[in-house]
C-alpha cells in the first residue's frame, strides 16, 4: 500500500516513546500530511517527553511547550501573532493528550473554539494519564483498570464523548481518526488544514504500557476499536453534517476487551453490558448521520 | 498634549503608543476601564492590534505567551483573583524569557469579597520572575508602562506595572500624553531575540534535566540584576525625550531625617502632604518611595537611608505568620549594614481602607515615641469589632 504523503520525515527517530506507542505513530502521519509550515503547541502530555529534552527536539517544526491546561489558549495567541505578522500560510496545531483535552484543558479548548480560532486541535487519545503512570481520565472507558481505579474499583463511568462536545460548539470541522487507518487520518488532517476556523481531530492512539498489551498488538487493537464500533470513524462539518467513514462491524466488544490487560477483571456480564452501551452509542451516531442500522 | 485622564486611561494610552500587536484580557473590577478603552481602540482601528477576548485570566496569559513567542509585543491587565489565577503562567512567561508587560491594578483578595486597593495580590507574585513597578500617579503610570516595555525587551523578562485600585485606576488627573513619534524614538518597533518560525524550527520551553535547569534559573537571576543596572539608562533616555524621570526609589528629604516613612503607590502622595506640614513645624521627616520592587534596589535603598535615625515602613499588605512585605524586604536589605537604623513595620489601609495624613501622622508619632521597634507589625486604625469566626 502506498500512502500519498511527504517522503520527508518531520519526526526524528531516536525519541523516547515506549515501544509500540500509538501517539508517535499518530504524530508521524499527521506531520507528513501537514508539512513543515506548521507551528505546534504541546501542552503537558506524553509528547512533552517524547519531544525530547533540551537542547534536542524530536520534531523538525517549531514547538512551544505549554502549561497543561492551555492548549486552546496558547494556540490562540500563536495564531493572533502570526496573523499580525502577516503570515497566513502557517498552520497552528495544538497536540494534546486526553487529560489535556477532556479534563484540565477543556475550558481553554471550549473558549478557543467558541471564538472559532483558526487552528487544528488534535487530541491523541490513549484513554488515561499515561505520562504520569496510568491514572484515570474522563476519557478512560467504562470497565478499565488504571492505577487510580484499581482492583474492584475499576471505572464504572462512561468515557466522555469529546467529539460531540466539540460538535455542540458548531465548529467548522470535527473528526475522529485512528493510527490503524493512516489514509483516513492523513485525509482528515489535510481537510482540517484546508478549512478556516477551529478544527478538532480526535485520534485514537493505543498505549501498550497503559493498556497492558504487547507492543506488537498496538495497531491491531487500535484497528479493532473501529471494527467493534467502540471508536467509530466519522466527521462532522459545521456541527450538523455527519459522515460515517467506516461501517462494517467485524468484532464483538468482548474480543477487543479480552486482548487487553486493563480489562482482564471484567466478567461476561460486564462485557454484555458494555456491548449494549456500544450498540446504543452506534445507533445514536447512525441517527445523527441520517442512516439506519 | 495634556489631557485629563484616569489612571486606567493612562495605561490604555501607553498601550496604544507602544504599538502593541496582541492584547488579551479577562474582565475584573477594577481593571475593566483599561480593557474597555483598548477594545474600543482595536474596534475603531485607532490601534492595529488583535484583541483576544479569552474565557479566563489563565487563558489570557497563556495566549500572550503564545503570541509573544511568535514575535509580537503584547499586553494584558488584571487584578487580584485574576492575577492569582495567572500565577502558574507568570512562571511560564519569565521562564520562557518573554518580555510581556501587564498592568496590575492592586485589589484585595477574597474572602470576603473586596474590590478595593491592597498590595497582597501583586506581592504574592514576587518570586515569579516578573519585574514590578509601583506607581504613584497617572503620569507615572503612563511613563512607566513605556519604560517597562523598553527595559523588559532589553533583558527578556516580563514586567508588571502596578497601580492602586480606584485611588489611581479611577481617579482623573492631568496627564501629558506624548506624541507617537516621540514614543517611537524611545521605544522602537519590537525585534524579538527569538520567535517561533517555520524557517528556523526549535523547541521553546521543553523538558530540561537537572544538568541544565539550574543554569537557566541563574540566567533569569542575572537578567534581573541586569534590569536593575539598565533602568538608569532607560530613564536617562526617557528623560531626554520627555523630561521626566522617577528612579527605582525616590528619596525625599532623607539626608537629615529623624524618621523616614517608606511608602509605595499612592500613599506616597499623602505622605508628601504630611511631610510639608511636619517640616513646617520643624520636624525632620523624610520619605523613601519604593517604586521598583523586583528587582529590589538594595544599594539605592541603603544609600537613601544612610543618614536616617528611624525607619517606618507603611505596608498595605501582610504576609500571614510574618510581617508586612516591604518591611521584610527592607530589613533584609539593611541587615548587613553596620549600625543601620531600626525598622518599624506598620500595617495600614488593607482592603481599600483610606490611609489619610492622620493615619501617617500616627505612624510617625508612634515611631518617634518608641525606643525600639517591636518584633511584630503594628496594625493601624483597628476598630473594636470582633470578626472572629467559629468562636463565641
XYZ file of C-alpha atoms in Angstrom, chain B residues 26-31 57 77-87 90 102-125 160 162-163 165-166 351:
49
model
C -10.494 38.908 31.025
C -12.665 41.429 32.852
C -12.236 42.025 36.577
C -13.032 45.096 38.616
C -11.125 47.491 38.885
C -9.154 46.663 35.723
C -7.161 35.096 33.102
C -4.271 43.918 32.555
C -5.681 42.210 35.608
C -6.283 42.414 39.358
C -6.482 40.289 42.466
C -8.207 36.935 41.803
C -7.287 37.288 38.148
C -3.609 37.615 38.952
C -3.860 34.718 41.388
C -5.367 32.581 38.624
C -2.473 33.587 36.352
C 0.115 32.512 38.893
C 3.618 34.024 35.405
C 0.994 43.715 32.353
C -0.904 46.452 34.162
C -1.841 45.137 37.601
C -4.485 47.095 39.470
C -3.894 46.296 43.131
C -7.015 44.816 44.691
C -7.615 42.775 47.840
C -8.074 39.013 47.679
C -11.248 37.204 48.779
C -12.775 36.176 51.023
C -14.533 38.379 51.869
C -15.173 39.896 48.516
C -13.348 43.196 48.369
C -12.684 45.157 45.205
C -10.610 47.906 46.842
C -6.909 48.515 46.879
C -4.456 46.230 48.664
C -0.999 45.087 47.572
C -1.332 41.460 48.643
C -2.218 40.311 45.113
C 0.909 41.560 43.360
C 3.290 40.994 46.258
C 2.187 37.352 46.438
C 3.753 37.048 42.962
C 4.150 44.268 35.959
C 1.189 48.197 39.448
C -1.395 50.834 40.294
C -7.367 50.351 42.709
C -9.636 53.416 42.448
C -8.867 46.190 51.634
